Amino acid sequence: MSFDYRKLDLKAGLEVHQQLSSHKLFCNCDSQMLQQPKDEIFRKQRAVAGELGEVDAAALHEILSNKEFHYKVYPEESCLIEADEEPPHEMNRNALEIGLKIALMLNCEIPEEIHVMRKQVIDGSNTSGFQRTAIIGLNGWVDTSFGRVGITDVEIEEDACQIIEKTDKKAVYGLHRLGIPLVEIGTAPDMKLPEQVKEASEKLGMILRSTGCVKRGLGTIRQDVNVSIKKGTRIELKGVQDLSKIPNYVDNEIKRQLDFIKKKKPVPKEVRRVNDAGSDFMRPLTGGARMYPETDIPPISIDDKYLKRLRKQLPELWEEKENRFMKQFKVSKDVVKQLNRMGMSEIFERLVKNGHDPKIVSFTLTSGLTQLKRKENVPIENLIDDHFNNVFSAFKKGKITKDGILSSLKQLANNPKAKIETGETVSDEASLRKKIKEIINKNPQVKNAPRPEQACMGLVMKELRGKADGKLVMKILKEELVK
Ligand SMILES: [Zn+2]
């Protein structure tokens, strides 16, 4: 599927929410979300007239549905603040600093004073009925190969509760996610091609990760894409996990809007959740969020001296790192990009500086580990520097072969306290041929297999366990099996 995007006047923007690696934003609770709940509290919400006397229609709708809100309590991951029984403490300065660095990397202007605001939330996902949020950057930009994309604002805010169960009468939430510091980045609707949206989202992700201070893994980063076309409307798409699918999501939404336009019907303003086939209705698009000042938290002044210091501490940008790696370690741009994308550039640099071969290290950390994870579901996250150092040293000393690197890492990932299994490698062709002949003689049936080399290869590699070079084994097998 592909459209004439220019003719359609496609305008797309992004909103990225990223959890920071720090304790909670307005209390000292831990933000790891590893605990089991110990208790449960429950609340009901009621509508009260706002400052101007009106009652929010959406709030009213929630009230009429007469819902009960239950909250699971996690002893070290929530306290009286998450339960909304104690006012918030001062803002977590470490989280604020990470946020400010992100805003600076996105070329934003930083306000002289940070004001915490309350943004009304009516679905019960915040015990207080609002989310605390503060603007920490404005009017920035990020460059893509299709052109510059404006960053309208960067905010630091508290994450909402995690939904655990939802029925018509009741919603059950976990308090452990409430209050985890989040950075929200909003772009201008400057993107004119689906591929540009994908590139911008990847780039924002890389900038976030280059701080080394953001959480990794499922649910720690959430991306929304907004899409509009001529005669259509602005639709918010939520639930984007796989960035490579962004162009599909955008195309699906264009197609959906074009169907309305063809039937001369207006496109309803809504928030939708993406799936592979298209998207599902989530809720109507509400007007601008209602914001009130958070009177419990005094404004925070940001002086020039502090900003100057932060600018000096900004991490090396990915592009700079790519260029440096290419020059310093003689690896290709694709390899560096992959290392960066997989969050492997730091460990790569440490291992290479320890004297290991850049080509072998980069191949192992990218394709090698991906293969172990995808094909064999090996818990590669167990691997630490020591494991890699030991395996690469064993390779350098000739104790294991190139093929043995991955099988050794697999053993270590499955059993991180184990030592690497090394034996003498069988590197000379004559003794290897002898060994292979023995294996074939022991298993004569393999000669009749549909693909005898492949069948034999499996047997040989199982027996030699990475002590022989795969290519050499294959060469010998081909010669021996022809006989
Ligand atoms: Zn707390």
PDB file of N, CA, C and O and ligand atoms in Angstrom, residues 24 27-29 77-82, ligand 1:
ATOM      1  N   LYS A  24      10.804   7.139  42.315  1.00  0.00           N
ATOM      2  CA  LYS A  24       9.591   7.831  41.877  1.00  0.00           C
ATOM      3  C   LYS A  24       9.738   9.358  41.926  1.00  0.00           C
ATOM      4  O   LYS A  24      10.621   9.897  42.570  1.00  0.00           O
ATOM      5  N   CYS A  27       8.137  10.891  45.528  1.00  0.00           N
ATOM      6  CA  CYS A  27       8.416  10.206  46.793  1.00  0.00           C
ATOM      7  C   CYS A  27       9.660   9.338  46.570  1.00  0.00           C
ATOM      8  O   CYS A  27      10.205   9.320  45.470  1.00  0.00           O
ATOM      9  N   ASN A  28      10.074   8.629  47.622  1.00  0.00           N
ATOM     10  CA  ASN A  28      11.303   7.840  47.485  1.00  0.00           C
ATOM     11  C   ASN A  28      11.065   6.385  47.119  1.00  0.00           C
ATOM     12  O   ASN A  28      11.972   5.572  47.179  1.00  0.00           O
ATOM     13  N   CYS A  29       9.833   6.039  46.757  1.00  0.00           N
ATOM     14  CA  CYS A  29       9.537   4.641  46.459  1.00  0.00           C
ATOM     15  C   CYS A  29      10.357   4.146  45.275  1.00  0.00           C
ATOM     16  O   CYS A  29      10.684   4.900  44.375  1.00  0.00           O
ATOM     17  N   GLU A  77       7.021  -0.244  46.823  1.00  0.00           N
ATOM     18  CA  GLU A  77       6.859   0.431  45.538  1.00  0.00           C
ATOM     19  C   GLU A  77       5.646   1.363  45.531  1.00  0.00           C
ATOM     20  O   GLU A  77       5.257   1.867  44.487  1.00  0.00           O
ATOM     21  N   SER A  78       5.044   1.552  46.696  1.00  0.00           N
ATOM     22  CA  SER A  78       4.019   2.588  46.830  1.00  0.00           C
ATOM     23  C   SER A  78       3.918   2.963  48.302  1.00  0.00           C
ATOM     24  O   SER A  78       4.240   2.169  49.178  1.00  0.00           O
ATOM     25  N   CYS A  79       3.489   4.217  48.546  1.00  0.00           N
ATOM     26  CA  CYS A  79       3.378   4.690  49.932  1.00  0.00           C
ATOM     27  C   CYS A  79       2.117   5.536  50.040  1.00  0.00           C
ATOM     28  O   CYS A  79       1.245   5.481  49.173  1.00  0.00           O
ATOM     29  N   LEU A  80       2.025   6.359  51.079  1.00  0.00           N
ATOM     30  CA  LEU A  80       0.820   7.178  51.270  1.00  0.00           C
ATOM     31  C   LEU A  80       0.637   8.199  50.141  1.00  0.00           C
ATOM     32  O   LEU A  80      -0.467   8.651  49.874  1.00  0.00           O
ATOM     33  N   ILE A  81       1.731   8.530  49.464  1.00  0.00           N
ATOM     34  CA  ILE A  81       1.616   9.513  48.375  1.00  0.00           C
ATOM     35  C   ILE A  81       0.874   8.906  47.188  1.00  0.00           C
ATOM     36  O   ILE A  81      -0.044   9.520  46.641  1.00  0.00           O
ATOM     37  N   GLU A  82       1.223   7.674  46.820  1.00  0.00           N
ATOM     38  CA  GLU A  82       0.495   7.013  45.735  1.00  0.00           C
ATOM     39  C   GLU A  82      -0.963   6.789  46.132  1.00  0.00           C
ATOM     40  O   GLU A  82      -1.846   6.789  45.280  1.00  0.00           O
TER      41      GLU A  82
HETATM   42 ZN    ZN B   1       5.676   6.410  47.229  1.00  0.00          ZN
END
